Coordinates of C-alpha atoms in Angstrom, one line a residue:
M58 CA 166.9 5.9 -64.6
Q59 CA 169.6 8.6 -64.1
A60 CA 170.1 11.3 -66.8
E61 CA 172.2 14.4 -67.1
L62 CA 169.5 16.3 -69.1
L63 CA 165.8 15.8 -69.6
I64 CA 164.2 17.8 -72.4
H65 CA 160.4 18.1 -72.5
A66 CA 158.9 19.4 -75.7
Q67 CA 155.4 19.8 -77.0
W68 CA 156.2 17.9 -80.2
V69 CA 159.0 15.5 -81.3
L70 CA 159.8 14.2 -84.8
P71 CA 162.3 11.4 -84.1
V72 CA 162.6 10.5 -87.9
D73 CA 162.4 6.8 -87.1
C74 CA 161.3 4.1 -89.5
E75 CA 157.6 4.9 -88.7
N76 CA 157.9 8.6 -89.3
R77 CA 156.1 9.2 -86.0
Q78 CA 154.9 12.6 -84.9
L79 CA 154.9 12.7 -81.1
T80 CA 153.1 15.1 -78.7
D81 CA 154.3 15.8 -75.2
H82 CA 157.4 13.7 -75.1
A83 CA 160.8 13.9 -73.5
L84 CA 164.3 13.0 -74.4
A85 CA 166.7 11.8 -71.6
I86 CA 170.4 12.4 -72.3
A87 CA 173.5 11.1 -70.6
D88 CA 177.2 10.9 -71.6
G89 CA 176.3 12.7 -74.9
R90 CA 173.8 10.0 -75.9
I91 CA 170.1 9.6 -76.0
L92 CA 169.0 7.3 -73.2
A93 CA 165.3 7.3 -73.9
L94 CA 162.4 9.0 -75.8
L95 CA 159.2 8.6 -73.9
P96 CA 156.0 10.4 -72.9
S97 CA 156.6 13.4 -70.7
D98 CA 154.2 12.1 -68.0
E99 CA 156.2 8.8 -67.8
A100 CA 159.5 10.6 -67.9
R101 CA 158.6 12.8 -64.9
H102 CA 158.1 9.7 -62.8
S103 CA 160.9 7.4 -64.1
I104 CA 163.8 9.8 -65.0
Q105 CA 166.0 11.4 -62.4
A106 CA 167.8 14.2 -64.2
E107 CA 170.4 16.8 -63.1
R108 CA 168.8 19.4 -65.4
V109 CA 165.3 19.6 -66.8
M110 CA 164.2 21.8 -69.7
E111 CA 160.5 22.5 -70.4
L112 CA 160.1 23.6 -74.0
E113 CA 156.4 24.5 -74.4
G114 CA 155.5 25.3 -78.0
H115 CA 158.7 23.8 -79.2
L116 CA 159.5 21.0 -81.7
L117 CA 162.5 18.7 -81.3
I118 CA 164.1 17.2 -84.4
P119 CA 167.4 15.5 -85.1
G120 CA 170.3 17.8 -86.0
L121 CA 170.1 18.7 -89.7
I122 CA 172.9 17.4 -92.0
N123 CA 174.2 19.6 -94.8
A124 CA 175.5 16.9 -97.1
H125 CA 177.3 19.2 -99.5
T126 CA 178.9 22.6 -99.0
H127 CA 182.1 24.6 -99.5
A128 CA 182.0 26.3 -96.2
A129 CA 184.7 29.0 -96.6
M130 CA 183.0 30.3 -99.7
T131 CA 180.7 32.3 -97.4
L132 CA 183.3 35.1 -97.8
I133 CA 182.4 35.4 -101.5
R134 CA 178.6 35.2 -100.9
G135 CA 176.9 37.4 -103.5
F136 CA 180.3 38.2 -105.3
A137 CA 179.2 36.8 -108.7
D138 CA 175.6 36.1 -109.3
D139 CA 173.1 35.5 -112.1
M140 CA 175.4 33.7 -114.6
P141 CA 175.9 30.1 -115.9
L142 CA 178.0 27.7 -114.0
M143 CA 181.1 27.6 -116.2
T144 CA 181.1 31.4 -116.7
W145 CA 180.7 31.8 -113.0
L146 CA 183.5 29.3 -112.2
H147 CA 186.1 30.2 -114.9
Q148 CA 185.7 34.0 -115.1
H149 CA 184.8 34.9 -111.5
I150 CA 185.1 32.2 -108.7
W151 CA 188.3 30.4 -109.6
P152 CA 190.3 33.6 -110.4
T153 CA 189.1 35.1 -107.1
E154 CA 190.0 32.0 -105.2
R155 CA 193.5 31.9 -106.8
R156 CA 194.1 35.5 -105.5
W157 CA 192.6 35.3 -102.1
V158 CA 192.3 31.8 -100.7
D159 CA 194.8 31.0 -98.0
P160 CA 194.6 29.4 -94.5
T161 CA 193.3 32.7 -93.0
F162 CA 190.6 33.0 -95.6
V163 CA 189.5 29.4 -94.9
R164 CA 189.6 30.0 -91.2
D165 CA 187.4 33.1 -91.3
G166 CA 185.0 31.8 -94.0
T167 CA 184.5 28.5 -92.2
R168 CA 183.8 30.2 -88.9
L169 CA 181.2 32.3 -90.6
A170 CA 179.6 29.2 -92.2
V171 CA 179.7 27.2 -89.0
L172 CA 178.0 30.1 -87.1
E173 CA 175.3 30.4 -89.8
M174 CA 174.7 26.6 -89.9
L175 CA 174.5 26.1 -86.2
R176 CA 172.0 29.0 -85.8
G177 CA 170.0 27.3 -88.5
G178 CA 169.9 23.9 -86.8
V179 CA 172.7 22.2 -88.9
T180 CA 174.8 20.0 -86.6
C181 CA 176.9 18.2 -89.3
Y182 CA 178.2 19.2 -92.7
N183 CA 180.1 17.5 -95.5
D184 CA 182.7 19.9 -96.9
M185 CA 184.8 20.2 -100.0
Y186 CA 187.3 23.0 -100.1
F187 CA 191.0 24.0 -100.0
H188 CA 193.0 23.9 -96.8
P189 CA 190.7 21.3 -95.2
E190 CA 193.0 21.0 -92.2
V191 CA 192.0 24.5 -91.3
A192 CA 188.3 23.8 -91.7
A193 CA 188.6 20.7 -89.5
Q194 CA 190.3 22.6 -86.7
V195 CA 187.7 25.5 -86.8
T196 CA 184.8 23.1 -86.8
A197 CA 186.1 21.0 -83.9
E198 CA 186.8 24.1 -81.9
A199 CA 183.1 25.2 -82.4
G200 CA 181.9 21.8 -81.2
M201 CA 180.4 21.0 -84.6
R202 CA 180.4 17.7 -86.5
A203 CA 181.8 17.5 -90.1
V204 CA 183.0 15.2 -92.8
I205 CA 186.0 17.1 -94.2
G206 CA 186.8 16.6 -97.8
M207 CA 190.3 15.8 -98.9
I208 CA 190.1 18.0 -102.0
V209 CA 191.8 16.7 -105.2
L210 CA 192.3 18.6 -108.5
D211 CA 194.7 18.1 -111.4
S212 CA 195.5 21.8 -111.8
P213 CA 198.1 23.5 -109.5
I214 CA 196.3 25.6 -106.9
G215 CA 197.5 27.7 -104.0
Y216 CA 196.8 24.8 -101.6
A217 CA 198.7 22.1 -103.6
T218 CA 200.8 21.5 -106.8
G219 CA 198.4 19.0 -108.3
A220 CA 196.5 15.8 -107.7
D221 CA 199.3 13.8 -106.1
D222 CA 200.1 16.6 -103.7
C223 CA 196.4 17.0 -102.8
I224 CA 196.2 13.3 -102.0
A225 CA 199.3 13.4 -99.8
R226 CA 198.0 16.4 -97.9
G227 CA 194.7 14.7 -97.5
L228 CA 196.2 11.5 -96.1
T229 CA 197.9 13.7 -93.4
I230 CA 194.5 15.0 -92.3
Q231 CA 193.1 11.5 -92.3
D232 CA 195.9 10.4 -89.9
R233 CA 195.4 13.4 -87.7
Y234 CA 191.6 12.9 -87.3
R235 CA 191.4 9.2 -87.5
D236 CA 189.8 8.8 -84.0
H237 CA 188.3 12.3 -83.5
P238 CA 184.8 12.2 -82.0
L239 CA 183.4 15.0 -84.3
I240 CA 185.6 15.0 -87.5
R241 CA 185.6 12.4 -90.2
V242 CA 187.2 12.7 -93.7
A243 CA 186.3 11.8 -97.2
F244 CA 188.2 11.9 -100.5
A245 CA 186.8 14.9 -102.5
P246 CA 187.9 14.9 -106.1
H247 CA 186.2 18.0 -107.4
S248 CA 184.6 16.4 -110.5
P249 CA 185.3 14.1 -113.4
Y250 CA 186.3 17.1 -115.6
A251 CA 188.8 18.4 -113.0
V252 CA 190.5 15.1 -112.2
S253 CA 192.1 12.6 -114.6
D254 CA 192.0 8.8 -114.7
A255 CA 195.2 8.0 -112.8
P256 CA 194.4 10.0 -109.6
L257 CA 190.8 8.7 -109.7
R258 CA 192.1 5.1 -109.7
R259 CA 194.4 5.9 -106.8
I260 CA 191.6 7.5 -104.9
R261 CA 189.5 4.4 -105.4
T262 CA 192.2 2.2 -104.0
L263 CA 192.9 4.4 -101.0
A264 CA 189.2 4.9 -100.2
D265 CA 188.8 1.2 -100.0
E266 CA 191.9 0.8 -97.8
L267 CA 190.9 3.6 -95.4
E268 CA 187.1 2.9 -95.6
V269 CA 186.2 6.5 -96.3
P270 CA 183.7 7.8 -98.8
I271 CA 184.3 9.6 -102.1
H272 CA 182.5 12.9 -102.5
L273 CA 182.4 14.7 -105.8
H274 CA 180.3 16.8 -108.2
L275 CA 178.7 14.6 -110.9
H276 CA 176.4 15.2 -113.8
E277 CA 175.8 18.7 -112.7
T278 CA 175.0 20.3 -116.1
R279 CA 174.3 19.3 -119.6
D280 CA 177.6 20.8 -120.7
E281 CA 179.5 18.4 -118.4
I282 CA 177.9 15.5 -120.3
V283 CA 178.7 17.0 -123.7
Q284 CA 182.3 17.6 -122.7
S285 CA 182.8 14.1 -121.4
L286 CA 181.4 12.6 -124.6
R287 CA 183.8 14.7 -126.6
D288 CA 186.9 14.1 -124.5
H289 CA 186.3 10.5 -123.3
G290 CA 183.7 9.1 -125.6
E291 CA 181.4 8.2 -122.7
R292 CA 179.2 9.9 -120.1
P293 CA 180.8 10.8 -116.8
I294 CA 179.0 8.1 -114.8
T295 CA 180.1 5.5 -117.3
R296 CA 183.7 6.7 -117.0
L297 CA 183.7 6.6 -113.2
D298 CA 182.1 3.2 -113.3
R299 CA 184.9 2.0 -115.5
L300 CA 187.4 3.4 -113.0
G301 CA 185.6 1.6 -110.1
L302 CA 184.2 4.7 -108.4
I303 CA 180.5 3.9 -108.7
G304 CA 179.7 2.0 -105.6
P305 CA 178.3 2.2 -102.0
G306 CA 181.0 4.7 -100.9
L307 CA 180.1 7.3 -103.6
I308 CA 178.5 10.6 -102.6
A309 CA 177.5 12.1 -105.9
V310 CA 176.4 15.7 -105.8
H311 CA 173.8 17.5 -108.0
M312 CA 173.0 14.7 -110.5
T313 CA 170.7 16.8 -112.7
Q314 CA 171.4 14.9 -115.9
L315 CA 170.4 11.2 -115.4
D316 CA 168.8 8.6 -117.6
D317 CA 166.9 5.6 -116.4
E318 CA 169.8 3.2 -116.9
E319 CA 172.1 5.4 -114.7
I320 CA 169.4 5.6 -112.0
A321 CA 169.1 1.8 -112.0
R322 CA 172.9 1.4 -111.8
L323 CA 173.1 3.8 -108.8
A324 CA 170.4 1.9 -107.0
N325 CA 172.0 -1.5 -107.7
V326 CA 175.4 -0.5 -106.2
G327 CA 174.0 1.5 -103.3
A328 CA 175.5 4.9 -104.3
H329 CA 174.3 8.1 -102.6
V330 CA 173.0 11.3 -104.3
V331 CA 173.1 14.8 -102.7
H332 CA 170.4 17.1 -104.0
C333 CA 171.2 20.8 -103.9
P334 CA 167.9 22.3 -105.3
E335 CA 168.5 26.0 -104.7
S336 CA 172.0 26.1 -106.1
N337 CA 170.8 24.1 -109.2
L338 CA 168.0 26.6 -109.6
K339 CA 170.1 29.6 -109.2
L340 CA 172.7 28.4 -111.7
A341 CA 170.0 26.9 -114.0
S342 CA 172.0 23.6 -113.9
G343 CA 168.9 21.4 -114.3
F344 CA 166.6 19.3 -112.2
C345 CA 167.6 16.3 -110.2
P346 CA 165.0 13.6 -110.7
V347 CA 164.6 13.0 -106.9
A348 CA 161.2 11.2 -107.1
K349 CA 162.7 8.7 -109.7
L350 CA 165.8 8.2 -107.6
L351 CA 163.8 7.5 -104.4
A352 CA 161.4 5.2 -106.2
A353 CA 164.4 3.2 -107.5
G354 CA 165.8 2.9 -104.0
V355 CA 168.6 5.4 -104.2
N356 CA 169.5 7.2 -101.0
V357 CA 169.1 10.9 -101.5
A358 CA 170.5 13.5 -99.1
L359 CA 170.2 17.2 -99.1
G360 CA 172.8 20.0 -99.3
T361 CA 173.0 23.7 -99.8
D362 CA 176.2 23.8 -101.9
G363 CA 178.5 26.8 -101.2
A364 CA 177.2 30.2 -100.2
A365 CA 178.6 31.7 -103.4
S366 CA 176.0 29.8 -105.4
N367 CA 173.0 29.6 -103.1
N368 CA 173.5 32.2 -101.3
D369 CA 172.9 30.7 -97.9
Q370 CA 173.5 27.7 -95.7
D371 CA 169.9 27.3 -94.8
L372 CA 168.9 23.7 -94.8
L373 CA 165.4 24.4 -93.5
G374 CA 164.8 26.5 -96.6
E375 CA 166.4 23.7 -98.7
M376 CA 163.9 21.2 -97.4
R377 CA 161.0 23.4 -98.5
T378 CA 162.5 24.0 -102.0
A379 CA 163.3 20.3 -102.4
A380 CA 159.7 19.3 -101.5
L381 CA 158.2 21.9 -103.8
L382 CA 160.6 21.4 -106.7
G383 CA 160.3 17.6 -106.5
K384 CA 156.6 17.9 -106.9
G385 CA 156.9 20.1 -109.9
V386 CA 159.5 18.0 -111.6
A387 CA 157.5 14.8 -111.0
G388 CA 154.2 16.3 -111.9
S389 CA 152.7 15.0 -108.7
A390 CA 151.8 16.9 -105.5
A391 CA 152.5 13.6 -103.6
A392 CA 156.0 13.1 -105.0
I393 CA 158.1 14.5 -102.1
P394 CA 156.1 14.6 -98.9
A395 CA 157.2 16.8 -96.1
A396 CA 158.3 13.7 -94.1
T397 CA 160.5 12.7 -97.0
A398 CA 162.1 16.1 -97.2
L399 CA 162.9 15.9 -93.5
R400 CA 164.4 12.4 -93.9
M401 CA 166.6 13.8 -96.7
A402 CA 168.0 16.4 -94.4
T403 CA 168.6 14.0 -91.5
I404 CA 168.8 10.2 -91.6
Q405 CA 169.4 10.0 -95.3
G406 CA 172.2 12.5 -95.0
A407 CA 173.7 10.5 -92.2
R408 CA 173.4 7.3 -94.3
A409 CA 175.2 9.0 -97.2
L410 CA 178.1 10.0 -94.9
G411 CA 178.3 6.5 -93.3
L412 CA 177.1 8.0 -89.9
E413 CA 173.6 6.5 -89.7
D414 CA 174.4 4.5 -86.6
E415 CA 175.5 7.7 -84.8
I416 CA 173.3 10.5 -86.0
G417 CA 170.2 11.4 -88.1
S418 CA 167.4 10.3 -85.8
L419 CA 166.3 10.7 -82.2
E420 CA 166.7 7.1 -81.0
S421 CA 168.1 5.4 -77.9
G422 CA 171.8 4.9 -78.1
K423 CA 172.5 7.6 -80.8
S424 CA 174.4 10.8 -80.2
A425 CA 172.4 13.6 -78.7
D426 CA 172.5 15.9 -81.8
I427 CA 169.2 17.7 -81.3
V428 CA 167.5 20.9 -82.5
A429 CA 164.6 22.7 -80.8
L430 CA 162.5 25.1 -82.8
D431 CA 159.9 27.5 -81.2
L432 CA 156.8 27.2 -83.3
R433 CA 154.8 29.8 -81.4
D434 CA 155.1 32.3 -84.3
A435 CA 152.2 33.6 -86.3
H436 CA 153.4 31.9 -89.5
T437 CA 153.6 28.4 -87.8
Q438 CA 150.2 28.6 -86.1
P439 CA 147.8 26.9 -85.8
L440 CA 149.6 23.5 -85.9
Y441 CA 147.9 20.4 -87.2
R442 CA 150.9 18.4 -88.4
P443 CA 154.4 19.3 -87.0
V444 CA 156.3 18.0 -90.0
S445 CA 154.2 20.1 -92.4
Q446 CA 154.8 23.3 -90.4
L447 CA 158.5 22.5 -90.2
V448 CA 159.0 21.9 -93.9
Y449 CA 156.5 24.4 -95.5
A450 CA 156.3 27.2 -93.0
A451 CA 159.1 27.4 -90.4
G452 CA 162.2 29.5 -90.6
R453 CA 165.7 29.2 -89.1
H454 CA 165.1 32.2 -86.9
Q455 CA 162.9 29.7 -84.9
V456 CA 165.9 27.5 -84.0
R457 CA 166.4 28.3 -80.3
Q458 CA 168.4 25.4 -78.9
V459 CA 171.0 23.1 -80.4
W460 CA 172.9 20.2 -78.9
I461 CA 175.8 18.2 -80.4
Q462 CA 176.8 15.1 -78.4
G463 CA 174.7 16.4 -75.6
R464 CA 176.6 19.7 -75.4
Q465 CA 174.6 22.9 -76.0
V466 CA 176.1 24.8 -78.9
I467 CA 173.1 27.2 -79.4
R468 CA 171.3 28.5 -76.3
D469 CA 168.3 30.8 -76.8
G470 CA 169.4 31.4 -80.4
M471 CA 173.0 32.4 -79.5
P472 CA 176.2 30.3 -79.9
T473 CA 178.0 29.1 -76.8
R474 CA 181.4 28.6 -78.4
L475 CA 181.7 31.2 -81.1
D476 CA 181.8 35.0 -80.8
P477 CA 179.4 36.3 -83.4
V478 CA 180.9 39.9 -83.2
E479 CA 184.4 38.6 -83.9
V480 CA 183.3 36.2 -86.6
M481 CA 181.3 38.9 -88.5
A482 CA 184.0 41.5 -88.1
A483 CA 186.5 39.2 -89.8
A484 CA 184.0 38.6 -92.6
Q485 CA 183.5 42.3 -93.1
V486 CA 187.3 42.9 -93.4
W487 CA 187.4 40.2 -96.2
G488 CA 184.5 41.8 -97.9
E489 CA 186.2 45.2 -98.0
R490 CA 189.5 43.8 -99.3
I491 CA 187.9 41.7 -102.1
R492 CA 185.5 44.5 -103.1
A493 CA 188.3 47.0 -103.2
A494 CA 190.4 44.8 -105.5
A495 CA 187.5 43.8 -107.8

């Protein structure tokens, strides 16, 4: 068999249906896809490769999938901390965004986020922010994969005059990236409290016609539930169900306030949930009942949320927090095993985004989106179970090599298509401007 690249690693976690943990295996890659995953001894005899990499002491995993973020908000990382969600939003974040967010802000902030995510092993992210056309361009130029949200809000914003204008602008992006190999789109109404019934109905119709997902914040806090009962006489999920949005194309983020009936409904229709544990903890929003959702059959993915409420885009750290928090919430040390946390950050994220046939696991025929971590650090030795060391001990500084579609975007810990000095210089300029005006 002919291959362009053959990667030998000491350990491989393919995240397949058997959750196998493989030792001394190799991945053969050609035309941006995985040709085969096989024992290294066999590969040395059966694969003719143009390039061969020997990664002793390394672990290969699928590229991580950050299923919810606001990438450009890296530029207001740490700007407003230690306050409740609505105070944080209304008194600090939204006024700052109204003053500063423009295409240049989104360009520089998204570049910073892409750099951070790639160096942390994230190969695909699901974004929701203003000027999504800029985020799409920046991401594509960096060779990264993304689902770009077509943001929708009722209120006039610098990006658009209201919901109808948001939708029109989003449809232009959908047309532009319809056949792009790395960029997909989704409708991204901010939340039930920020978008009224008529735009939500229109989004439902358009999403069906275009076969794209709907990505929104839902049941994030107790106050959101109280507000919906006051204004609409029903809980947000009930309202969205009435409007036709609760279905297999829904990517519902946060979901800290759920009852058993709602969990059963999500499972019955095949909706997806994105768990953002560190953001929920930092904002004291509540606890997503991950173990209950998984037991009911709901697909649960993992996200960081934006860097203004996390304050990082570290999905390795998010896996650890999700596993530990899930155990505490469920009252069971077995509630969220390490292998489950890894699935949430890979194949279950791919499933939520409708990309499970393309990414999320290391299997023949799938895109070669691959991450190699060097586990030869003191804090990841000795090694008994690779998945345990990955989830409970490893850090993103151990990410050494990253490929997307077989193209290397991180080589020996450094990006191949972004200039870190340029990216961080731009971020520092924004920090000085915003700090001076605060």
